[in-house]
Amino acid sequence: MSTARPARDLHPGAWWLWAMGLAASATVTTNPLLLLMIVGIAAVTVSLRRADHPWSSSFRLYLVFGLVIVTIRVVFRVLLGGGFGSSVLLDLPQIPLPGWVAGIRLLGPVTLESVLAGLYDGLRLATIVICVGAANALANPKRLLKSMPPALYEIGTAIVVAVALLPQLADSLRRVRAARQLRGVPGGRIGRLRAVVVPVMEDALERSMSLAAGMDARGYGRAGDLPRSQRRTTGVLMLAGLVGICAGTYALLDQTAPRWLVMPGLVGGVALAGGGFWSAGRRVQRSRYRPDRWRTEEICVALSGAAVAAGVLGPLRDDPLLHPALDTFPTVTTTALVVVLLGIVAALVSPRPVLAQETAPPLEEVGDARAA
Amino acid sequence: MLELRDIGFSYSGHAGARSAATPVLDHVDLTLDEGELVLVAGRTGVGKSTLLGVFNGLVPAFTGGRLSGDVRLDGASILHLAPRDRAHVVGYVGQDPTAGFVTDTVEEELAYGMEQLGLDGATMRRRVEETLDLLGIANLRSRDLRALSGGQQQRVAIGSVLTMHPRVLVLDEPTSALDPTAAEDVLATLTRLVHDLGVTVVIAEHRLERVVPFADRIVLVEADGRVRVGDPAAMLQHSPVAPPIVELGRWAGWSPLPLSVRDARRRASQLTLVPAARPAARAPSEDAVLEARGVTVTYGRHVAVRDVDLRLTAGQVTALMGRNGSGKSTLIWALQGSRKRVRGTVRVAGEDPADVGAEARRRLVGLVPQTAADLLYLETVTDECAAADRDAGVSRGSAGALLERLAPGIDPEAHPRDLSEGQRLALVLAVVLTSQPAVICLDEPTRGLDYPGKTALAEILGSLTAEGRAVLVATHDVEFVAQVADRVVVLADGEVVSEGTTARVVAESPAFAPQVHKILGDPWLTVEQVVAAGAGR
């Protein structure tokens, strides 16, 4: 059904909202079944809806990272011992520690409960990380930066350029290392490092300069005429906003501060700062080519994530199944199942992504052939 | 319309190749008219790029140095406007188009400049579509910029400034990295802009043979920083850089000089040339120095080189040709042994370079890569030579002596980055040759070399073969191939499609024919041959 629709890239914000919804619901549960379901939903959606851009393949890295998190959590539970619970899996001798590290145990009997607690806890963190990874693989980071408010445009472009230069740096490193083989490898570690670092840095510097020249020649950084008074307004708005936010945050955290500071400080500060951004953005005469629009699909995807979060944080909030006991097999109810499964709606309603190309030669060969 | 008045430019207080005293540009007066194609020519390193940079303000904003004089647009001075504020008037495409790409797809790249100008959405959309059609790249609209071929990238780079509707388009060596066919495409696009849209195009280019037929005027930059401007035929009469067609015309005493192959062909019918006993291609010795069989290299699923057989014999220069991306570089690296082969054998002096260590490999096959500067990392030429001696384990001064033979007169205390293109290439070649390899491979060595530079390189390669080495040159430069190569191997899509003596391969495929062959037909390839035959008439 979804294949009938024309391919289109979703607004990156929609994917991020969806992933944040999943991640938010993962934060409040340690039920491994629910967590694994969330990971499954993320994985299925990514495999169905990711494009063939370089960042799309990063999801696997996040999966590996999640696995590492779980392993570390379990290993630490064993090493530092939880010690609670009664079903001992492995009776390791406890290593005596001096009195001043009271409260820390090294090794000791390994119980099923402590291992499970570590496993569930690790799984929760891993799920959150994997949700972020899913958003990263699905949403084009460059397009996300493009959707930033105009006042932040320059910073956004700088980040985009930095991101683009990384693969070029890798490319240049590969080239220089190959070139190293063509003449001797100098003796000594410093010499060897220098023989690679110097040409790579020279290359990177030259590239950056020519990119800067190219961008300047194409009008990057053209500033509109801005009257002095408006610049002052912008400055005052930003400063006042910052002061408001600081005061509000302080009042929120310090219980002795007067309560009336909290809401006006935070809300007013944010509003003022927003005004400052808007005022600064007015200076920018830039326009956007084919900006990403929020359409039905975007809203559905974002809602699908939000629904999971709302369901888990709302009706299910106090349900004991979110934190299953460690001595029985965890269970789920139909309601919980349905709530979490709402997340898969994103994969169904979203259109197929636009693939960059099916038939182009791989980058490396083109890079070799092109006179770089 | 755009006018340079008494422009002078010099790098002040810089120690380096250029001393502070010699100006790069001196008393330059130049007026560009609406809708003309101006070619900027001159020897390597004379400030052609500097002159281009003056038009849009990159000089001195990005280069430093002192600029005097005035730049005027329709009579008003724009000297103090930053490059970004001239962007809607002067479009600039640098030497390496990929270095200037900001976004990652073709469509976004075309729109980038317009976004900076703050044009409204509908206008941007319309102009992007128009430009895609104008440049013939509509089918590439959502492609990744890095995955395009060199010619396509160049056209996207041109398009990305065209969308801003500049009145002047400035291009620095737009075809030097391209194969002959892609270069023709790009030039056809440029002439179309001049003719149909009335855009003024300024091109700096070393390969004059490609651009001269289209040029309305030539600006010749001289070593002292002065320029001479005039009609192409008149200017080329005494230019220090001249394409083969002009050299032929000068020799034959044709006046005015023919600039296109068609003109020259008509004149040539009056020329009676007796094919002298051609200096027969150096007798191919039977012993192959390098013998490759069934070499296959893959990147993932993509087959870059497929079942290539190659024999390099001692004392011969073999040229490896083919369009961008046809697997030339890959094949060279596979022969050298660094690139893993999936199948096939390579034998040099009874050994497989892939099986021996890096050090032994260097004694079998020497390679000068496309970006030769990758090999250099020290501060002076002397240091580089000394390091090369140490690495190769030869007596001190060997590399220095080699360099002196290849390119006499290089300042030993100069920084390698300050050398001219040709000098740097000679330095890298000397470093590679210090290991005394039996086979030398060069990947695109003629980039950035002018005609005298190429002749010098051809002489160097000739002397290498005289020592009994085998030389393999991957290049797009048909004129250079005609000058230097004994045999030609043409690759397409990783396979050998044509192979044989230079004269035969060139006669078979018009895309690889040098100008002299196009004019005079078989068996003429270079002006030298014609001169030699003419002298005997």
Coordinates of C-alpha atoms in Angstrom, one line a residue, chain B:
Chain B
M1 CA 30.8 46.8 -19.0
L2 CA 33.4 45.4 -16.5
E3 CA 36.6 47.3 -16.6
L4 CA 40.0 46.9 -15.1
R5 CA 41.9 50.2 -14.9
D6 CA 45.6 50.2 -14.4
I7 CA 45.5 47.2 -12.1
G8 CA 48.7 46.3 -10.3
F9 CA 49.2 43.5 -7.9
S10 CA 52.1 42.2 -5.8
Y11 CA 52.7 40.1 -2.8
S12 CA 54.5 42.4 -0.4
G13 CA 56.8 41.2 2.3
H14 CA 56.5 37.5 1.3
A15 CA 59.6 35.4 1.2
G16 CA 59.1 32.7 -1.3
A17 CA 59.2 31.9 -4.9
R18 CA 58.0 35.3 -5.9
S19 CA 60.2 38.0 -4.6
A20 CA 58.5 41.1 -3.3
A21 CA 60.0 43.2 -6.1
T22 CA 58.3 41.6 -9.1
P23 CA 54.7 42.5 -9.5
V24 CA 52.3 39.7 -10.4
L25 CA 50.2 42.1 -12.4
D26 CA 51.4 45.4 -13.7
H27 CA 49.4 48.2 -15.4
V28 CA 46.7 46.0 -16.6
D29 CA 43.9 47.7 -18.5
L30 CA 41.1 45.5 -19.8
T31 CA 37.5 46.1 -20.7
L32 CA 35.1 43.2 -21.0
D33 CA 32.2 43.6 -23.4
E34 CA 28.8 42.1 -23.3
G35 CA 28.6 38.6 -24.6
E36 CA 32.2 37.8 -25.5
L37 CA 34.4 34.8 -24.7
V38 CA 37.8 35.9 -23.5
L39 CA 40.7 33.5 -23.1
V40 CA 43.4 34.2 -20.6
A41 CA 46.6 32.5 -21.6
G42 CA 50.2 32.6 -20.5
R43 CA 52.9 30.4 -19.1
T44 CA 52.5 28.5 -15.8
G45 CA 52.6 30.7 -12.8
V46 CA 52.3 34.1 -14.5
G47 CA 49.3 35.3 -12.6
K48 CA 46.4 34.1 -14.8
S49 CA 44.5 33.0 -11.7
T50 CA 45.3 36.3 -10.0
L51 CA 43.8 38.2 -12.9
L52 CA 40.6 36.1 -12.7
G53 CA 40.4 36.7 -9.0
V54 CA 40.6 40.5 -9.5
F55 CA 37.3 40.4 -11.4
N56 CA 35.3 39.1 -8.4
G57 CA 37.4 40.4 -5.6
L58 CA 38.9 37.1 -4.3
V59 CA 42.2 38.9 -5.0
P60 CA 43.2 40.4 -2.6
A61 CA 40.4 39.3 -0.1
F62 CA 41.7 35.7 -0.1
T63 CA 45.2 36.0 -1.2
G64 CA 46.6 39.0 0.6
G65 CA 49.0 41.2 -1.3
R66 CA 48.6 44.7 -2.5
L67 CA 46.1 45.7 -5.3
S68 CA 46.2 49.0 -7.0
G69 CA 44.1 50.5 -9.7
D70 CA 40.3 50.3 -10.1
V71 CA 37.7 47.8 -11.0
R72 CA 34.6 49.4 -12.6
L73 CA 31.2 48.0 -13.4
D74 CA 29.2 50.2 -15.8
G75 CA 31.4 53.1 -14.8
A76 CA 31.0 52.7 -11.0
S77 CA 33.9 51.5 -8.9
I78 CA 33.3 48.1 -7.3
L79 CA 36.9 47.8 -6.1
H80 CA 35.9 47.8 -2.4
L81 CA 33.0 45.4 -2.7
A82 CA 33.6 42.0 -1.1
P83 CA 33.3 39.0 -3.4
R84 CA 30.0 38.1 -1.8
D85 CA 28.6 41.4 -2.8
R86 CA 29.7 41.0 -6.4
A87 CA 28.2 37.5 -6.5
H88 CA 25.2 38.5 -8.6
V89 CA 27.4 40.2 -11.2
V90 CA 30.5 38.0 -11.4
G91 CA 30.1 34.2 -11.2
Y92 CA 33.3 32.4 -10.4
V93 CA 34.2 28.7 -10.9
G94 CA 37.5 27.7 -9.4
Q95 CA 40.0 25.1 -10.6
D96 CA 38.6 22.2 -8.7
P97 CA 34.8 22.3 -8.8
T98 CA 34.5 19.7 -6.0
A99 CA 36.3 22.0 -3.6
G100 CA 33.6 24.6 -4.0
F101 CA 30.6 22.4 -3.4
V102 CA 28.6 23.4 -0.3
T103 CA 25.6 21.1 -0.4
D104 CA 25.3 17.5 -1.4
T105 CA 22.9 17.2 -4.3
V106 CA 22.8 18.8 -7.7
E107 CA 19.5 20.6 -7.2
E108 CA 20.5 22.1 -3.8
E109 CA 23.9 23.2 -5.2
L110 CA 22.2 25.0 -8.0
A111 CA 19.9 26.8 -5.6
Y112 CA 22.6 27.7 -3.0
G113 CA 23.7 31.0 -4.6
M114 CA 20.1 32.1 -5.1
E115 CA 19.3 31.4 -1.4
Q116 CA 22.1 33.8 -0.5
L117 CA 20.7 36.4 -2.8
G118 CA 17.3 36.0 -1.1
L119 CA 15.3 35.3 -4.2
D120 CA 11.7 34.1 -3.7
G121 CA 10.8 30.4 -4.0
A122 CA 9.0 30.5 -7.3
T123 CA 11.9 32.3 -9.1
M124 CA 14.4 29.9 -7.6
R125 CA 12.4 26.9 -8.7
R126 CA 12.1 28.3 -12.3
R127 CA 15.8 29.1 -12.6
V128 CA 16.9 25.7 -11.3
E129 CA 14.8 24.0 -13.9
E130 CA 16.0 26.3 -16.7
T131 CA 19.6 25.8 -15.7
L132 CA 19.2 22.0 -15.5
D133 CA 18.0 22.0 -19.1
L134 CA 20.5 24.5 -20.3
L135 CA 23.4 22.4 -19.1
G136 CA 21.8 19.1 -20.0
I137 CA 21.9 17.8 -16.5
A138 CA 18.2 17.4 -15.7
N139 CA 18.6 13.7 -15.2
L140 CA 21.1 14.3 -12.5
R141 CA 19.0 16.6 -10.3
S142 CA 18.9 14.5 -7.2
R143 CA 22.3 12.8 -7.6
D144 CA 25.0 13.1 -5.0
L145 CA 27.6 15.6 -6.1
R146 CA 30.5 13.4 -5.2
A147 CA 29.3 10.5 -7.3
L148 CA 29.2 12.5 -10.5
S149 CA 31.9 12.3 -13.2
G150 CA 34.4 15.1 -13.7
G151 CA 32.6 16.6 -16.6
Q152 CA 29.2 16.5 -14.8
Q153 CA 30.7 18.1 -11.7
Q154 CA 32.2 20.9 -13.8
R155 CA 28.8 21.6 -15.4
V156 CA 27.1 21.6 -12.1
A157 CA 29.7 24.1 -10.8
I158 CA 29.0 26.3 -13.8
G159 CA 25.2 25.9 -13.2
S160 CA 25.5 26.8 -9.6
V161 CA 26.8 30.3 -10.5
L162 CA 24.6 30.7 -13.6
T163 CA 21.4 30.5 -11.5
M164 CA 22.4 33.9 -10.0
H165 CA 22.2 35.3 -13.5
P166 CA 25.7 36.8 -13.4
R167 CA 26.7 39.1 -16.3
V168 CA 30.3 37.8 -16.3
L169 CA 31.3 34.2 -15.8
V170 CA 34.9 33.6 -14.8
L171 CA 36.4 30.1 -15.0
D172 CA 39.8 28.9 -14.0
E173 CA 40.9 25.9 -16.1
P174 CA 37.5 24.4 -16.6
T175 CA 38.6 21.6 -18.8
S176 CA 42.1 20.7 -17.5
A177 CA 40.9 17.7 -15.5
L178 CA 38.5 16.4 -18.2
D179 CA 38.8 13.8 -20.9
P180 CA 38.4 15.2 -24.5
T181 CA 34.7 14.4 -24.8
A182 CA 33.7 15.9 -21.5
A183 CA 35.8 18.9 -22.3
E184 CA 34.0 19.4 -25.5
D185 CA 30.6 19.2 -23.7
V186 CA 31.7 21.8 -21.2
L187 CA 33.0 24.2 -23.9
A188 CA 29.8 23.7 -26.0
T189 CA 27.8 24.7 -22.9
L190 CA 30.0 27.8 -22.5
T191 CA 29.7 28.9 -26.1
R192 CA 25.9 28.4 -25.8
L193 CA 25.9 30.8 -22.9
V194 CA 27.8 33.4 -24.8
H195 CA 25.7 33.1 -27.9
D196 CA 22.2 32.6 -26.5
L197 CA 22.3 34.5 -23.2
G198 CA 24.9 37.1 -23.9
V199 CA 26.9 36.2 -20.9
T200 CA 30.5 37.3 -20.9
V201 CA 32.8 34.4 -20.3
V202 CA 36.4 34.6 -19.2
I203 CA 38.4 31.4 -19.2
A204 CA 42.0 30.7 -18.1
E205 CA 43.2 27.5 -19.7
H206 CA 46.5 25.7 -20.5
R207 CA 45.1 23.5 -23.2
L208 CA 44.7 26.2 -25.7
E209 CA 43.8 23.7 -28.5
R210 CA 40.5 23.2 -26.8
V211 CA 39.5 26.8 -26.3
V212 CA 41.1 28.9 -29.0
P213 CA 38.5 28.0 -31.7
F214 CA 35.8 29.6 -29.5
A215 CA 37.6 32.6 -28.2
D216 CA 36.8 36.2 -29.4
R217 CA 39.8 37.7 -27.8
I218 CA 42.9 36.5 -26.1
V219 CA 44.5 38.1 -23.0
L220 CA 48.1 37.1 -22.9
V221 CA 49.7 37.5 -19.5
E222 CA 53.4 38.0 -19.6
A223 CA 56.1 37.2 -17.1
D224 CA 56.5 40.8 -16.1
G225 CA 52.9 41.1 -15.2
R226 CA 51.8 43.1 -18.2
V227 CA 49.0 41.9 -20.4
R228 CA 48.5 42.1 -24.2
V229 CA 45.0 41.9 -25.5
G230 CA 43.9 41.2 -29.0
D231 CA 42.4 39.1 -31.7
P232 CA 43.3 35.4 -31.2
A233 CA 45.1 34.9 -34.6
A234 CA 47.2 38.0 -34.1
M235 CA 48.0 37.3 -30.5
L236 CA 49.1 33.7 -31.1
Q237 CA 51.5 34.7 -33.8
H238 CA 54.1 35.5 -31.1
S239 CA 52.7 33.8 -28.0
P240 CA 55.1 31.8 -25.9
V241 CA 52.3 29.2 -25.5
A242 CA 50.6 28.0 -28.6
P243 CA 48.6 25.0 -29.6
P244 CA 49.9 22.6 -32.2
I245 CA 47.6 24.1 -34.9
V246 CA 49.2 27.5 -34.4
E247 CA 52.7 26.1 -34.5
L248 CA 51.9 24.3 -37.7
G249 CA 50.5 27.5 -39.1
R250 CA 53.6 29.5 -38.0
W251 CA 55.9 27.0 -39.6
A252 CA 53.9 26.9 -42.8
G253 CA 53.8 30.7 -42.9
W254 CA 50.0 30.8 -43.1
S255 CA 48.5 34.3 -42.5
P256 CA 46.2 34.9 -40.8
L257 CA 46.8 31.9 -38.6
P258 CA 44.0 29.3 -38.8
L259 CA 42.5 28.6 -35.4
S260 CA 40.1 25.8 -36.1
V261 CA 40.9 22.4 -37.6
R262 CA 38.5 23.1 -40.4
D263 CA 40.3 26.3 -41.5
A264 CA 43.6 24.6 -41.2
R265 CA 42.5 21.6 -43.2
R266 CA 41.6 23.8 -46.2
R267 CA 45.0 25.5 -46.1
A268 CA 46.8 22.3 -45.7
S269 CA 45.6 21.1 -49.1
Q270 CA 48.2 23.4 -50.6
L271 CA 50.9 21.8 -48.4
T272 CA 52.9 19.0 -50.1
L273 CA 54.6 16.9 -47.5
V274 CA 56.6 13.9 -48.3
P275 CA 56.4 11.5 -45.5
A276 CA 60.0 11.2 -44.7
A277 CA 61.3 7.9 -43.5
R278 CA 59.7 8.3 -40.2
P279 CA 61.8 7.8 -37.2
A280 CA 60.4 4.3 -36.9
A281 CA 59.0 3.7 -33.5
R282 CA 61.8 2.5 -31.3
A283 CA 62.3 -1.1 -32.2
P284 CA 60.1 -2.9 -29.7
S285 CA 62.4 -5.1 -27.8
E286 CA 61.1 -8.5 -27.1
D287 CA 61.7 -8.6 -23.4
A288 CA 58.7 -7.4 -21.4
V289 CA 59.7 -5.6 -18.3
L290 CA 56.2 -5.8 -16.9
E291 CA 53.8 -8.5 -17.9
A292 CA 50.2 -8.4 -16.6
R293 CA 47.6 -11.0 -17.3
G294 CA 43.9 -11.0 -16.6
V295 CA 44.1 -8.2 -14.0
T296 CA 40.8 -7.7 -12.3
V297 CA 40.1 -5.2 -9.5
T298 CA 36.8 -4.6 -7.8
Y299 CA 35.3 -2.1 -5.3
G300 CA 32.6 -4.0 -3.5
R301 CA 30.3 -5.1 -6.3
H302 CA 31.6 -2.6 -8.8
V303 CA 34.3 -4.0 -11.2
A304 CA 36.8 -1.2 -11.8
V305 CA 39.2 -3.2 -14.0
R306 CA 38.3 -6.4 -15.8
D307 CA 40.7 -8.9 -17.3
V308 CA 43.3 -6.5 -18.5
D309 CA 46.4 -7.9 -20.2
L310 CA 49.3 -5.5 -20.5
R311 CA 52.9 -5.8 -21.7
L312 CA 55.3 -3.0 -21.0
T313 CA 58.6 -3.4 -22.9
A314 CA 61.9 -1.8 -22.1
G315 CA 62.6 1.5 -23.8
Q316 CA 59.0 2.3 -24.6
V317 CA 56.4 4.8 -23.4
T318 CA 52.9 3.4 -23.2
A319 CA 50.0 5.8 -22.8
L320 CA 46.9 4.7 -21.0
M321 CA 43.8 6.6 -22.2
G322 CA 40.1 6.5 -21.6
R323 CA 37.4 8.7 -20.2
N324 CA 37.2 9.8 -16.6
G325 CA 36.4 6.9 -14.4
S326 CA 37.4 4.2 -16.9
G327 CA 39.7 2.6 -14.4
K328 CA 43.1 4.1 -15.4
S329 CA 44.2 5.0 -11.9
T330 CA 43.0 1.8 -10.5
L331 CA 44.9 -0.2 -13.1
I332 CA 48.1 1.7 -12.4
W333 CA 47.8 1.2 -8.6
A334 CA 47.1 -2.5 -9.2
L335 CA 50.2 -2.8 -11.4
Q336 CA 52.2 -1.1 -8.8
G337 CA 51.0 -3.7 -6.3
S338 CA 49.3 -1.6 -3.6
R339 CA 45.8 -2.2 -4.9
K340 CA 44.6 -5.7 -4.3
R341 CA 43.8 -7.7 -7.4
V342 CA 40.9 -10.1 -7.4
R343 CA 42.4 -12.1 -10.2
G344 CA 45.3 -12.0 -12.5
T345 CA 49.1 -12.0 -12.4
V346 CA 51.6 -9.2 -12.6
R347 CA 55.3 -10.0 -13.2
V348 CA 58.1 -7.5 -13.1
A349 CA 61.6 -9.1 -13.3
G350 CA 60.2 -12.4 -12.3
E351 CA 58.5 -11.0 -9.2
D352 CA 55.0 -10.0 -8.3
P353 CA 55.0 -6.5 -6.9
A354 CA 52.0 -7.3 -4.8
D355 CA 53.8 -10.2 -3.0
V356 CA 56.9 -8.3 -2.0
G357 CA 57.3 -5.6 0.7
A358 CA 56.9 -1.9 0.1
E359 CA 60.6 -1.4 -0.2
A360 CA 61.2 -4.1 -2.8
R361 CA 58.1 -2.9 -4.6
R362 CA 59.6 0.5 -5.1
R363 CA 62.6 -1.1 -6.9
L364 CA 60.2 -2.8 -9.3
V365 CA 57.6 -0.2 -10.1
G366 CA 57.8 3.5 -9.4
L367 CA 54.6 5.5 -9.3
V368 CA 53.9 9.2 -9.5
P369 CA 50.3 9.7 -8.3
Q370 CA 47.8 12.2 -9.6
T371 CA 48.3 14.5 -6.7
A372 CA 52.1 14.3 -6.7
A373 CA 52.4 16.7 -3.8
D374 CA 51.1 13.9 -1.5
L375 CA 54.7 12.5 -1.5
L376 CA 56.3 15.6 -0.2
Y377 CA 56.3 16.6 3.5
L378 CA 59.6 18.4 4.2
E379 CA 60.5 22.1 4.1
T380 CA 63.1 22.3 1.5
V381 CA 64.0 20.6 -1.8
T382 CA 67.4 19.5 -0.3
D383 CA 65.7 17.8 2.7
E384 CA 63.3 16.0 0.3
C385 CA 66.3 14.7 -1.7
A386 CA 68.3 13.7 1.3
A387 CA 65.3 11.8 2.7
A388 CA 64.9 10.1 -0.6
D389 CA 68.5 9.0 -0.6
R390 CA 68.2 7.6 3.0
D391 CA 65.0 5.8 2.2
A392 CA 66.3 4.2 -0.9
G393 CA 69.6 3.4 0.8
V394 CA 71.7 5.0 -2.0
S395 CA 74.7 7.3 -1.7
R396 CA 74.1 10.8 -0.6
G397 CA 73.3 13.2 -3.4
S398 CA 71.8 10.7 -5.8
A399 CA 68.3 12.2 -5.7
G400 CA 69.8 15.7 -6.0
A401 CA 71.7 14.7 -9.1
L402 CA 68.6 13.1 -10.6
L403 CA 66.6 16.2 -10.0
E404 CA 69.4 18.4 -11.5
R405 CA 69.2 16.2 -14.6
L406 CA 65.4 16.2 -14.8
A407 CA 64.9 19.9 -14.1
P408 CA 68.0 21.9 -13.8
G409 CA 68.2 25.1 -11.8
I410 CA 65.7 24.5 -9.0
D411 CA 66.6 26.4 -5.9
P412 CA 67.6 23.8 -3.3
E413 CA 66.4 25.9 -0.4
A414 CA 62.9 26.5 -1.9
H415 CA 59.8 25.0 -0.2
P416 CA 58.4 22.3 -2.4
R417 CA 55.0 24.0 -2.2
D418 CA 56.5 27.1 -3.8
L419 CA 57.8 25.3 -6.9
S420 CA 55.9 25.5 -10.1
E421 CA 53.8 22.6 -11.1
G422 CA 56.4 21.2 -13.5
Q423 CA 59.3 21.6 -11.0
R424 CA 57.3 19.9 -8.3
L425 CA 56.5 17.0 -10.6
A426 CA 60.2 16.7 -11.4
L427 CA 61.0 16.6 -7.7
V428 CA 58.5 13.8 -7.1
L429 CA 59.8 11.9 -10.1
A430 CA 63.4 12.3 -8.8
V431 CA 62.3 11.0 -5.4
V432 CA 60.6 8.0 -7.0
L433 CA 63.4 7.3 -9.4
T434 CA 66.0 7.3 -6.5
S435 CA 64.9 3.6 -5.9
Q436 CA 65.9 2.8 -9.5
P437 CA 62.6 1.1 -10.5
A438 CA 62.4 -0.8 -13.8
V439 CA 59.0 0.5 -14.5
I440 CA 57.7 4.1 -14.0
C441 CA 54.0 4.8 -14.0
L442 CA 52.7 8.4 -14.0
D443 CA 49.1 9.3 -13.3
E444 CA 47.9 12.4 -15.1
P445 CA 51.3 14.2 -15.1
T446 CA 50.4 17.0 -17.4
R447 CA 47.8 18.8 -15.3
G448 CA 48.8 22.4 -14.9
L449 CA 51.7 22.1 -17.3
D450 CA 51.9 24.6 -20.2
Y451 CA 53.3 23.6 -23.6
P452 CA 57.0 24.2 -22.8
G453 CA 56.4 22.3 -19.5
K454 CA 55.0 19.3 -21.4
T455 CA 57.8 19.3 -23.9
A456 CA 60.3 19.2 -21.0
L457 CA 58.3 16.3 -19.4
A458 CA 58.3 14.5 -22.8
E459 CA 62.1 14.9 -22.9
I460 CA 62.4 13.5 -19.4
L461 CA 60.3 10.5 -20.2
G462 CA 62.4 10.0 -23.4
S463 CA 65.6 9.9 -21.4
L464 CA 64.1 7.4 -19.0
T465 CA 63.3 5.0 -21.8
A466 CA 66.7 5.5 -23.2
E467 CA 68.0 4.0 -20.0
G468 CA 66.0 0.9 -20.7
R469 CA 63.1 1.6 -18.4
A470 CA 59.5 1.1 -19.3
V471 CA 57.1 4.0 -18.8
L472 CA 53.4 4.0 -18.5
V473 CA 51.5 7.3 -18.6
A474 CA 47.8 7.7 -17.8
T475 CA 46.5 10.9 -19.4
H476 CA 43.7 12.7 -21.2
D477 CA 46.1 14.8 -23.1
V478 CA 46.0 13.7 -26.7
E479 CA 48.7 16.2 -27.8
F480 CA 51.0 14.9 -25.1
V481 CA 50.4 11.3 -26.1
A482 CA 51.2 12.1 -29.7
Q483 CA 54.4 13.7 -28.6
V484 CA 55.6 11.1 -26.2
A485 CA 54.0 7.7 -26.6
D486 CA 55.1 4.7 -28.6
R487 CA 52.0 2.7 -27.8
V488 CA 48.5 3.5 -26.6
V489 CA 46.1 1.4 -24.6
V490 CA 42.6 2.6 -24.4
L491 CA 40.4 1.6 -21.5
A492 CA 36.6 1.8 -21.3
D493 CA 34.7 0.6 -18.3
G494 CA 37.7 -1.2 -17.0
E495 CA 38.4 -3.2 -20.2
V496 CA 40.9 -2.7 -22.9
V497 CA 39.1 -1.6 -26.0
S498 CA 41.9 -0.7 -28.3
E499 CA 45.7 -1.2 -28.2
G500 CA 48.5 -0.6 -30.6
T501 CA 51.1 1.9 -31.9
T502 CA 50.1 5.5 -31.3
A503 CA 49.6 6.2 -35.0
R504 CA 47.2 3.2 -35.4
V505 CA 45.1 3.8 -32.3
V506 CA 44.8 7.5 -33.1
A507 CA 43.8 6.8 -36.6
E508 CA 41.1 4.5 -35.3
S509 CA 39.4 6.8 -32.8
P510 CA 38.9 10.4 -33.7
A511 CA 38.3 11.4 -30.1
F512 CA 41.9 10.7 -29.3
A513 CA 43.4 12.2 -32.5
P514 CA 45.8 15.1 -32.0
Q515 CA 45.2 18.3 -34.0
V516 CA 48.0 17.7 -36.5
H517 CA 46.5 14.3 -37.4
K518 CA 43.0 15.9 -37.8
I519 CA 44.5 18.4 -40.2
L520 CA 46.9 16.4 -42.2
G521 CA 45.7 12.8 -41.7
D522 CA 47.9 9.8 -41.6
P523 CA 50.7 9.5 -40.7
W524 CA 51.3 12.9 -39.1
L525 CA 50.9 13.2 -35.3
T526 CA 53.1 16.1 -34.2
V527 CA 54.4 19.4 -35.6
E528 CA 57.9 18.1 -35.1
Q529 CA 57.3 15.3 -37.6
V530 CA 56.0 17.7 -40.1
V531 CA 58.9 20.1 -39.6
A532 CA 61.3 17.2 -40.0
A533 CA 59.6 16.1 -43.2
G534 CA 59.3 19.6 -44.5
A535 CA 63.0 20.3 -43.9
G536 CA 63.7 17.4 -46.3
R537 CA 61.5 18.6 -49.1

